Amino acid sequence: MELPAVLGLVLLLHLPQIRATQGILHAVGDGVPNTGKDYCITYNSSWTTLPTSYANANYYKLENISSIWLCSESELPRTDLKNKAVVVMVGNCSILDKALIAQSRNAKMLLVASKDGLPRPTDNRSGYESLTIPIAYVKYGDIANMEQDVGRNINVTMYSPSPPLFDYSMLVIFLISVFTVALGGYWSGVSELEDLRPSHNTGESEGGKKKDENVTFTPFTVILFVVICCVMLLLLYFFYKWLVYVIICVFCLASALSMFNCLSALIQYIPYGRCRISCLSKSAEVRLIFLALFCAAISVTWAVFRNEDRWIWILQDILGIAFCLNFIKTLRMPNFKACVILLGLLLLYDVFFVFITPFITKNGQSIMIEVAAGPSGSTEKNGENYVEVPPDSQATFEKLPVVIRVPRLEYSAVKLCVMPFSLLGFGDIIVPGLLVAYCRRFDVRFTSSSAYYISCTIGYAVGMILTLVILIILNMGQPALLYLVPCTLLASSLVAWRRKEMKKFWNGGCYEIMEQVDNTVSEENIIRGEAQ
């Protein structure tokens, strides 16, 4: 279930002659600044300059008259609007006309409530030079729930923190990905070394069982795997609200099993709990039973609290790391040729569904980003403006649990309004990790060093750094495989070329058989020559 990277996804919409920006509406109840809450707003930065902090900003009492459009002064109630932040409903006239009327009544701020997401203010400002009060769009649902959130006697202010150039959550993502790829490759090498050791008579069945746990890809299965990825992604795009629950169930089972496999490999070195319990002619170690219950409990806990953003990301990352480690160790590439086919096809798959599909879809959005970000992160193109698509009443807010996610550490409007997490898809760990694992197994079989393994791991780290740099420069989500695939393939190929082992590295485990066949053919030719 390979999905792409959405590293710190920031959807910045660059439109001609439009400077629309996300900002923050800070609301406090009863005039106490320390008990406030932030809400997302959109405003035009060419109209309004907001402070970077609410600490020294001016607060205004909120006057909610969202039951009217405020398109004429006759609509106004007898309420005094002097020195207040006025909330009115969007529609029926320009927001600039609404602002002029509010300003004529000495209001200090205009908030336009929208039930259909947050539009971008794009009205023509010519002819409104006398307009000075700040204007912003706010979600109607936020206004409706504000009193419940912060209490009565609400005072509000607007501000917009400077967006950070680099968020340290990206560094955490980098460390997690490199650690997982390196450890998964090393574990695959340990497994290969165990398979090469001669099995004892008493352990042959166990050794055979270990070998059966590994799956080896062939060029045909590689192509079939990529086709399945394409079909699954399209199915998720069209039937997301049903299939997302299937993916959640599969993730719970697979991650619990993966965590059990990872921890059971470590628990072998603990000399306690080796006593066994027998039931129905089968026996199992007590410690493995408790380990299985522990892994199941972790998975169930994540499933129950999966929408709790404050802390559940820690469990999701732990389960995700275990899933990636087990996948890298279990799935074996037979040779470098199969690795090139797999990584090359998935690179094309990634680029197509990220960069090409926006020209095909109706809303101009990437299929990959739509699926990875979930339905609530979608946007719809509307003329020259971009508007958040209001969630369907039957839509799901569930997210696919196939990403490593780390909360953004720097607070900004982007974190509040667009994406509170930096994300990295499992596929951007597993796919290059399979090449790193092959390099480690090749080192175990044919060399006495770790040259291939170390160089490929360094290539992966360089590819991740390049991905983050491009992300910061372009300020938009990147398909990480676009940079990871060339770096890892080039690093391992250079080592093979330098050591004059390209043929052996290309054919992998088949090299010994081919070499024996070549020697046999050569010997037969020599014998025939001597006979003649």
Coordinates of C-alpha atoms in Angstrom, one line a residue:
M1 CA 0.0 0.0 0.0
E2 CA 2.6 2.5 -1.2
L3 CA 1.6 6.1 -0.9
P4 CA 3.8 9.1 -1.5
A5 CA 5.4 11.6 0.7
V6 CA 3.6 14.7 1.7
L7 CA 6.4 16.4 3.5
G8 CA 5.1 19.3 5.5
L9 CA 2.4 19.8 2.9
V10 CA 1.7 23.5 2.3
L11 CA -0.8 24.4 -0.4
L12 CA 0.2 28.0 -1.4
L13 CA -2.0 29.2 -4.3
H14 CA -0.1 31.8 -6.3
L15 CA -2.6 33.9 -8.2
P16 CA -2.0 37.0 -10.3
Q17 CA -2.7 40.3 -8.6
I18 CA -4.2 38.6 -5.6
R19 CA -2.4 38.5 -2.2
A20 CA -4.6 36.2 -0.1
T21 CA -3.2 35.0 3.2
Q22 CA -4.2 32.9 6.1
G23 CA -4.3 34.6 9.4
I24 CA -5.4 33.9 13.0
L25 CA -8.4 35.3 14.9
H26 CA -7.6 35.2 18.6
A27 CA -10.7 35.2 20.8
V28 CA -10.9 35.6 24.6
G29 CA -13.8 35.3 26.9
D30 CA -14.6 37.9 29.5
G31 CA -11.6 40.0 28.4
V32 CA -9.0 37.5 29.9
P33 CA -6.3 37.2 27.3
N34 CA -4.8 34.0 28.7
T35 CA -7.9 31.9 28.2
G36 CA -8.3 32.5 24.5
K37 CA -8.5 30.3 21.4
D38 CA -7.3 30.7 17.9
Y39 CA -9.4 30.4 14.7
C40 CA -8.4 30.4 11.1
I41 CA -9.2 33.4 8.9
T42 CA -8.3 34.5 5.4
Y43 CA -7.6 38.1 4.5
N44 CA -5.9 40.2 1.8
S45 CA -2.5 41.3 2.9
S46 CA -2.6 44.2 0.4
W47 CA -5.6 45.6 2.2
T48 CA -4.7 44.8 5.8
T49 CA -1.4 44.5 7.7
L50 CA -1.7 42.3 10.7
P51 CA 0.7 42.2 13.7
T52 CA 2.8 39.1 14.2
S53 CA 1.6 38.5 17.8
Y54 CA -1.6 39.1 19.7
A55 CA 0.3 40.1 22.8
N56 CA 0.3 43.9 22.0
A57 CA -2.7 43.9 19.6
N58 CA -5.9 45.8 20.1
Y59 CA -8.9 43.8 21.2
Y60 CA -12.4 44.6 20.2
K61 CA -15.7 43.4 21.6
L62 CA -17.4 40.9 19.2
E63 CA -20.8 41.8 17.9
N64 CA -22.4 38.8 16.2
I65 CA -25.1 40.0 13.7
S66 CA -24.4 37.1 11.3
S67 CA -28.2 36.9 10.7
I68 CA -27.9 39.8 8.2
W69 CA -25.8 40.4 5.1
L70 CA -25.2 44.1 5.9
C71 CA -25.7 45.2 2.3
S72 CA -27.6 48.4 3.3
E73 CA -27.9 50.5 6.4
S74 CA -31.5 49.7 6.7
E75 CA -30.6 46.1 7.7
L76 CA -28.7 47.2 10.7
P77 CA -30.3 46.6 14.1
R78 CA -30.3 49.3 16.7
T79 CA -27.2 47.8 18.4
D80 CA -24.3 50.1 18.9
L81 CA -21.3 49.0 16.7
K82 CA -18.8 51.6 17.9
N83 CA -15.4 50.2 18.6
K84 CA -16.6 46.6 18.0
A85 CA -15.6 43.7 15.7
V86 CA -18.7 43.0 13.7
V87 CA -19.7 39.6 12.3
V88 CA -22.0 39.5 9.2
M89 CA -23.0 36.8 6.7
V90 CA -21.3 36.5 3.3
G91 CA -23.3 37.1 0.2
N92 CA -25.7 39.5 -1.7
C93 CA -23.0 42.3 -2.1
S94 CA -19.3 43.0 -2.0
I95 CA -17.5 42.6 1.3
L96 CA -16.1 46.1 0.7
D97 CA -19.7 47.5 0.7
K98 CA -20.3 45.6 4.0
A99 CA -17.1 47.1 5.4
L100 CA -18.0 50.7 4.4
I101 CA -21.3 50.4 6.2
A102 CA -19.7 48.9 9.3
Q103 CA -17.0 51.7 9.2
S104 CA -19.7 54.3 9.0
R105 CA -21.1 53.0 12.3
N106 CA -17.6 53.3 13.8
A107 CA -16.9 49.6 13.8
K108 CA -13.2 48.6 14.1
M109 CA -13.2 45.3 12.4
L110 CA -15.4 43.3 9.9
L111 CA -15.6 39.5 10.0
V112 CA -17.5 37.9 7.2
A113 CA -18.9 34.5 8.2
S114 CA -19.0 31.8 5.5
K115 CA -20.7 28.5 5.6
D116 CA -18.8 27.2 2.5
G117 CA -15.3 27.3 3.7
L118 CA -12.9 30.3 3.6
P119 CA -13.0 32.3 0.3
R120 CA -10.1 34.5 -0.6
P121 CA -10.8 38.3 -0.6
T122 CA -10.4 39.3 -4.2
D123 CA -12.8 42.3 -4.7
N124 CA -11.7 45.3 -6.7
R125 CA -10.5 47.9 -4.1
S126 CA -10.6 50.9 -6.5
G127 CA -13.2 53.4 -5.3
Y128 CA -12.9 52.3 -1.6
E129 CA -9.8 54.4 -0.7
S130 CA -11.5 55.7 2.4
L131 CA -11.9 52.1 3.8
T132 CA -9.5 51.5 6.7
I133 CA -10.9 48.8 9.0
P134 CA -9.4 45.3 8.7
I135 CA -11.6 42.7 6.8
A136 CA -11.4 38.9 7.0
Y137 CA -13.4 35.8 6.3
V138 CA -14.1 33.4 9.1
K139 CA -16.0 30.1 9.3
Y140 CA -19.6 30.4 10.4
G141 CA -19.2 27.3 12.5
D142 CA -16.3 28.9 14.4
I143 CA -18.5 31.9 15.2
A144 CA -21.4 29.7 16.2
N145 CA -19.2 27.7 18.7
M146 CA -17.1 30.6 19.9
E147 CA -19.2 31.3 23.0
Q148 CA -19.0 27.7 24.0
D149 CA -15.3 27.6 23.5
V150 CA -14.2 30.8 25.3
G151 CA -17.2 32.0 27.2
R152 CA -19.3 35.1 27.0
N153 CA -18.3 38.8 26.5
I154 CA -16.0 37.8 23.7
N155 CA -13.2 40.1 22.6
V156 CA -11.2 39.4 19.5
T157 CA -8.1 40.5 17.6
M158 CA -6.4 39.4 14.4
Y159 CA -2.7 38.5 13.9
S160 CA -0.5 36.6 11.6
P161 CA 2.8 35.0 12.9
S162 CA 5.7 35.1 10.4
P163 CA 5.9 31.6 8.8
P164 CA 9.1 29.8 9.8
L165 CA 11.7 29.1 7.0
F166 CA 12.4 25.7 8.6
D167 CA 10.3 23.7 11.0
Y168 CA 12.1 21.3 13.2
S169 CA 9.5 18.7 12.7
M170 CA 11.2 18.1 9.3
L171 CA 14.4 17.2 11.2
V172 CA 12.4 14.6 13.2
I173 CA 11.0 13.2 10.0
F174 CA 14.5 13.0 8.6
L175 CA 15.9 11.1 11.6
I176 CA 13.0 8.7 11.7
S177 CA 13.2 7.8 8.1
V178 CA 17.0 7.3 8.0
F179 CA 16.9 5.3 11.2
T180 CA 14.1 3.1 9.9
V181 CA 15.8 2.4 6.5
A182 CA 19.2 1.8 8.1
L183 CA 17.8 -0.6 10.8
G184 CA 15.5 -2.4 8.3
G185 CA 18.5 -3.0 6.0
Y186 CA 20.7 -4.2 8.8
W187 CA 17.9 -6.6 10.1
S188 CA 17.6 -8.0 6.6
G189 CA 21.3 -8.7 6.6
V190 CA 21.1 -10.5 10.0
S191 CA 18.3 -12.6 8.6
E192 CA 20.4 -13.4 5.5
L193 CA 23.3 -14.4 7.8
E194 CA 21.0 -16.8 9.7
D195 CA 19.8 -18.4 6.5
L196 CA 23.4 -19.0 5.4
R197 CA 24.3 -20.8 8.6
P198 CA 24.0 -24.6 8.4
S199 CA 20.8 -25.6 10.3
H200 CA 21.0 -28.2 13.0
N201 CA 18.8 -31.3 12.8
T202 CA 16.6 -30.1 15.7
G203 CA 16.1 -26.7 14.1
E204 CA 15.6 -27.6 10.5
S205 CA 11.8 -27.1 10.7
E206 CA 12.3 -23.8 12.5
G207 CA 14.8 -22.7 9.9
G208 CA 12.5 -23.7 7.1
K209 CA 9.7 -21.7 8.8
K210 CA 11.9 -18.6 8.9
K211 CA 12.7 -18.9 5.3
D212 CA 9.1 -19.2 4.4
E213 CA 8.4 -15.9 6.2
N214 CA 10.4 -14.0 3.5
V215 CA 8.9 -13.2 0.1
T216 CA 11.2 -12.7 -2.9
F217 CA 10.1 -10.4 -5.7
T218 CA 10.7 -11.3 -9.4
P219 CA 10.5 -8.7 -12.2
F220 CA 7.0 -10.0 -13.0
T221 CA 5.8 -9.6 -9.4
V222 CA 7.4 -6.1 -9.3
I223 CA 5.3 -5.0 -12.3
L224 CA 2.2 -6.6 -10.8
F225 CA 2.9 -4.8 -7.4
V226 CA 3.1 -1.4 -9.2
V227 CA -0.2 -2.1 -11.1
I228 CA -1.9 -3.0 -7.8
C229 CA -0.6 0.3 -6.3
C230 CA -2.1 2.3 -9.2
V231 CA -5.5 0.5 -9.0
M232 CA -5.6 0.8 -5.2
L233 CA -4.8 4.5 -5.3
L234 CA -7.6 5.1 -7.9
L235 CA -10.1 3.1 -5.8
L236 CA -9.2 5.2 -2.8
Y237 CA -9.7 8.4 -4.8
F238 CA -13.2 7.5 -5.9
F239 CA -14.4 5.4 -2.9
Y240 CA -12.4 7.0 -0.1
K241 CA -15.1 7.2 2.5
W242 CA -15.6 3.4 2.4
L243 CA -12.1 2.0 1.7
V244 CA -10.5 4.2 4.4
Y245 CA -12.0 1.9 7.0
V246 CA -10.6 -1.2 5.3
I247 CA -7.1 0.4 5.3
I248 CA -7.5 1.2 9.0
C249 CA -8.4 -2.4 9.8
V250 CA -5.5 -3.7 7.7
F251 CA -3.1 -1.3 9.3
C252 CA -4.2 -2.4 12.8
L253 CA -3.6 -6.0 12.1
A254 CA -0.4 -5.6 10.1
S255 CA 1.2 -3.1 12.5
A256 CA 0.4 -5.3 15.5
L257 CA 2.0 -8.3 13.8
S258 CA 5.0 -6.2 12.7
M259 CA 5.6 -4.9 16.2
F260 CA 5.4 -8.5 17.5
N261 CA 8.0 -9.6 15.0
C262 CA 10.3 -6.7 15.8
L263 CA 10.1 -7.1 19.5
S264 CA 10.3 -10.9 19.5
A265 CA 13.6 -10.6 17.7
L266 CA 14.9 -8.6 20.6
I267 CA 13.2 -10.6 23.4
Q268 CA 15.3 -13.6 22.4
Y269 CA 18.2 -12.1 24.2
I270 CA 16.3 -11.7 27.5
P271 CA 16.9 -14.8 29.7
Y272 CA 13.5 -14.6 31.5
G273 CA 10.1 -15.9 30.8
R274 CA 11.2 -18.9 28.8
C275 CA 8.7 -21.2 30.5
R276 CA 6.0 -22.6 28.1
I277 CA 2.3 -23.0 28.3
S278 CA 0.7 -25.9 26.5
C279 CA -2.8 -25.9 25.1
L280 CA -4.4 -28.3 22.5
S281 CA -1.1 -30.0 21.8
K282 CA 0.6 -26.7 21.1
S283 CA 2.9 -24.7 23.4
A284 CA 4.2 -21.2 23.5
E285 CA 6.5 -19.2 25.7
V286 CA 4.9 -17.1 28.4
R287 CA 6.8 -14.0 27.4
L288 CA 5.7 -14.3 23.8
I289 CA 2.1 -14.5 24.9
F290 CA 2.4 -11.3 26.9
L291 CA 4.2 -9.7 24.0
A292 CA 1.4 -10.5 21.7
L293 CA -1.2 -9.0 24.1
F294 CA 0.9 -5.9 24.5
C295 CA 1.2 -5.4 20.7
A296 CA -2.5 -6.0 20.2
A297 CA -3.3 -3.5 23.0
I298 CA -1.1 -0.8 21.3
S299 CA -2.9 -1.3 18.0
V300 CA -6.4 -1.3 19.6
T301 CA -5.5 1.9 21.5
W302 CA -4.5 3.6 18.3
A303 CA -7.7 2.5 16.6
V304 CA -9.9 3.9 19.4
F305 CA -8.1 7.2 19.7
R306 CA -6.8 7.6 16.1
N307 CA -8.5 11.0 15.7
E308 CA -7.0 12.5 18.8
D309 CA -4.3 14.8 17.4
R310 CA -2.6 15.8 20.6
W311 CA -0.7 12.5 21.3
I312 CA -1.9 9.7 19.1
W313 CA 0.6 10.5 16.5
I314 CA 3.3 9.0 18.8
L315 CA 1.5 5.6 18.6
Q316 CA 0.9 5.9 14.9
D317 CA 4.6 6.6 14.3
I318 CA 5.7 3.6 16.5
L319 CA 3.4 1.3 14.7
G320 CA 4.4 2.7 11.4
I321 CA 8.1 2.3 12.1
A322 CA 7.5 -1.3 13.1
F323 CA 5.4 -1.9 9.9
C324 CA 8.2 -0.5 7.7
L325 CA 10.9 -2.5 9.5
N326 CA 9.0 -5.7 9.1
F327 CA 8.2 -5.0 5.5
I328 CA 11.8 -4.2 4.6
K329 CA 13.1 -7.4 6.4
T330 CA 10.4 -9.7 5.0
L331 CA 10.3 -8.6 1.3
R332 CA 13.5 -9.5 -0.5
M333 CA 14.7 -8.2 -3.9
P334 CA 16.6 -11.0 -5.7
N335 CA 19.0 -8.7 -7.6
F336 CA 19.8 -5.1 -8.4
K337 CA 17.9 -5.5 -11.7
A338 CA 14.6 -6.0 -9.8
C339 CA 15.4 -3.1 -7.6
V340 CA 15.9 -0.8 -10.6
I341 CA 12.6 -1.9 -12.1
L342 CA 10.7 -1.5 -8.8
L343 CA 12.2 1.9 -7.9
G344 CA 11.9 3.2 -11.5
L345 CA 8.3 2.2 -11.9
L346 CA 7.3 3.6 -8.6
L347 CA 9.1 6.8 -9.3
L348 CA 7.1 7.2 -12.5
Y349 CA 4.0 6.3 -10.5
D350 CA 4.7 8.9 -7.9
V351 CA 5.5 11.7 -10.4
F352 CA 2.4 10.9 -12.5
F353 CA 0.0 11.0 -9.6
V354 CA 1.5 14.1 -8.1
F355 CA 2.4 16.3 -11.1
I356 CA 0.3 15.0 -14.0
T357 CA -3.1 14.3 -12.5
P358 CA -3.8 18.0 -11.5
F359 CA -4.3 18.5 -15.3
I360 CA -6.8 15.7 -15.4
T361 CA -8.9 16.1 -12.3
K362 CA -11.9 18.5 -12.2
N363 CA -10.7 20.5 -9.2
G364 CA -7.1 20.8 -10.4
Q365 CA -5.7 18.8 -7.4
S366 CA -3.2 15.9 -7.4
I367 CA -4.8 12.5 -6.9
M368 CA -1.9 11.6 -4.6
I369 CA -2.3 14.6 -2.4
E370 CA -6.1 14.3 -2.3
V371 CA -5.8 10.7 -1.0
A372 CA -2.9 11.3 1.4
A373 CA -4.4 14.5 2.9
G374 CA -7.9 13.1 3.1
P375 CA -11.2 14.6 2.0
S376 CA -11.2 17.6 4.5
G377 CA -8.0 18.9 2.9
S378 CA -9.4 19.2 -0.6
T379 CA -9.9 22.4 -2.5
E380 CA -12.0 23.3 -5.5
K381 CA -11.1 25.8 -8.3
N382 CA -13.8 28.5 -8.8
G383 CA -12.9 30.9 -11.5
E384 CA -9.9 32.9 -10.4
N385 CA -10.4 32.0 -6.8
Y386 CA -9.7 29.0 -4.7
V387 CA -12.3 28.0 -2.1
E388 CA -12.2 25.2 0.5
V389 CA -14.7 22.5 -0.4
P390 CA -17.3 22.2 2.4
P391 CA -17.3 18.7 3.7
D392 CA -20.2 16.5 2.5
S393 CA -22.7 15.7 5.2
Q394 CA -21.9 12.0 4.6
A395 CA -18.1 12.4 4.1
T396 CA -15.6 10.9 6.5
F397 CA -12.9 12.9 8.3
E398 CA -10.8 9.8 8.6
K399 CA -7.1 9.9 7.4
L400 CA -5.2 7.1 5.9
P401 CA -2.7 5.8 8.6
V402 CA 0.1 5.2 6.0
V403 CA 2.2 8.1 7.0
I404 CA 4.8 9.0 9.6
R405 CA 3.5 12.3 11.0
V406 CA 5.1 14.8 13.4
P407 CA 3.4 17.9 14.7
R408 CA 4.8 21.2 13.4
L409 CA 6.8 22.7 16.2
E410 CA 6.7 26.3 15.0
Y411 CA 3.2 27.9 15.4
S412 CA 1.9 29.7 12.4
A413 CA -1.3 30.3 10.4
V414 CA -0.2 27.4 8.1
K415 CA -0.2 25.0 11.0
L416 CA -3.6 26.2 12.2
C417 CA -5.3 26.5 8.8
V418 CA -3.6 24.1 6.4
M419 CA -1.5 21.3 7.8
P420 CA -0.7 20.8 11.5
F421 CA 1.7 17.9 10.8
S422 CA 4.7 17.2 8.7
L423 CA 4.1 13.9 6.8
L424 CA 6.2 11.2 5.2
G425 CA 4.5 8.3 3.4
F426 CA 5.5 4.7 4.3
G427 CA 6.3 4.2 0.7
D428 CA 9.2 6.7 0.8
I429 CA 10.7 4.5 3.6
I430 CA 9.9 1.0 2.4
V431 CA 10.7 1.4 -1.4
P432 CA 14.3 2.7 -1.0
G433 CA 14.6 0.5 2.1
L434 CA 14.2 -2.6 -0.1
L435 CA 17.3 -1.5 -2.0
V436 CA 19.2 -0.8 1.2
A437 CA 18.2 -4.3 2.4
Y438 CA 19.4 -5.8 -0.8
C439 CA 22.8 -4.0 -0.5
R440 CA 23.1 -5.4 3.0
R441 CA 22.3 -8.9 2.0
F442 CA 24.8 -8.6 -0.9
D443 CA 27.5 -7.5 1.5
V444 CA 26.7 -10.5 3.7
R445 CA 26.9 -13.0 0.8
F446 CA 29.7 -11.7 -1.3
T447 CA 31.8 -9.2 0.6
S448 CA 33.5 -9.0 3.9
S449 CA 32.6 -5.3 4.3
S450 CA 29.5 -3.1 4.5
A451 CA 30.4 -0.9 1.6
Y452 CA 27.2 -1.3 -0.4
Y453 CA 25.0 -1.0 2.7
I454 CA 26.7 2.1 4.1
S455 CA 26.9 3.9 0.7
C456 CA 23.2 3.2 -0.1
T457 CA 22.1 4.4 3.4
I458 CA 24.1 7.6 2.9
G459 CA 22.5 8.0 -0.5
Y460 CA 19.1 7.8 1.1
A461 CA 20.1 10.4 3.7
V462 CA 21.3 12.7 0.9
G463 CA 18.1 12.2 -1.0
M464 CA 16.0 13.1 2.1
I465 CA 18.1 16.3 2.6
L466 CA 17.6 17.2 -1.0
T467 CA 13.8 16.6 -0.6
L468 CA 13.7 18.9 2.4
V469 CA 15.7 21.6 0.7
I470 CA 13.4 21.6 -2.4
L471 CA 10.4 21.6 -0.1
I472 CA 11.6 24.7 1.6
I473 CA 12.5 26.5 -1.6
L474 CA 9.3 25.7 -3.5
N475 CA 7.1 25.7 -0.4
M476 CA 4.9 22.9 -1.6
G477 CA 4.6 19.1 -1.1
Q478 CA 7.1 17.0 -2.9
P479 CA 7.2 13.4 -4.1
A480 CA 10.2 12.3 -2.1
L481 CA 10.9 9.3 -4.5
L482 CA 11.8 11.8 -7.2
Y483 CA 15.0 12.5 -5.2
L484 CA 15.4 9.3 -3.2
V485 CA 15.4 6.9 -6.1
P486 CA 18.3 8.6 -8.1
C487 CA 20.4 9.1 -5.0
T488 CA 20.1 5.5 -3.7
L489 CA 20.5 3.9 -7.2
L490 CA 23.5 6.1 -8.0
A491 CA 25.2 5.5 -4.7
S492 CA 25.0 1.7 -4.9
S493 CA 25.9 1.7 -8.6
L494 CA 29.1 3.7 -8.0
V495 CA 30.3 1.3 -5.4
A496 CA 29.6 -1.7 -7.7
W497 CA 31.5 0.1 -10.6
R498 CA 34.3 1.1 -8.3
R499 CA 34.8 -2.5 -7.0
K500 CA 34.3 -4.0 -10.5
E501 CA 31.4 -6.0 -9.3
M502 CA 28.6 -4.6 -11.4
K503 CA 27.7 -8.0 -13.1
K504 CA 27.6 -9.8 -9.8
F505 CA 25.6 -6.9 -8.2
W506 CA 23.2 -6.7 -11.1
N507 CA 22.4 -10.4 -11.1
G508 CA 22.5 -10.9 -7.3
G509 CA 21.9 -14.4 -6.0
C510 CA 21.6 -15.6 -9.6
Y511 CA 25.2 -14.8 -10.3
E512 CA 26.6 -18.0 -8.7
I513 CA 24.3 -20.1 -10.9
M514 CA 25.2 -18.2 -14.0
E515 CA 28.9 -18.4 -13.2
Q516 CA 28.6 -22.2 -12.8
V517 CA 26.7 -22.5 -16.1
D518 CA 29.3 -20.4 -17.9
N519 CA 32.1 -22.5 -16.4
T520 CA 30.3 -25.7 -17.5
V521 CA 29.8 -24.4 -21.0
S522 CA 33.5 -23.4 -21.2
E523 CA 34.6 -26.8 -20.0
E524 CA 32.4 -28.5 -22.5
N525 CA 33.8 -26.4 -25.3
I526 CA 37.4 -27.2 -24.3
I527 CA 36.6 -30.9 -24.2
R528 CA 35.0 -30.7 -27.7
G529 CA 38.0 -28.8 -29.0
E530 CA 40.4 -31.4 -27.6
A531 CA 38.3 -34.3 -29.1
Q532 CA 38.4 -32.6 -32.5

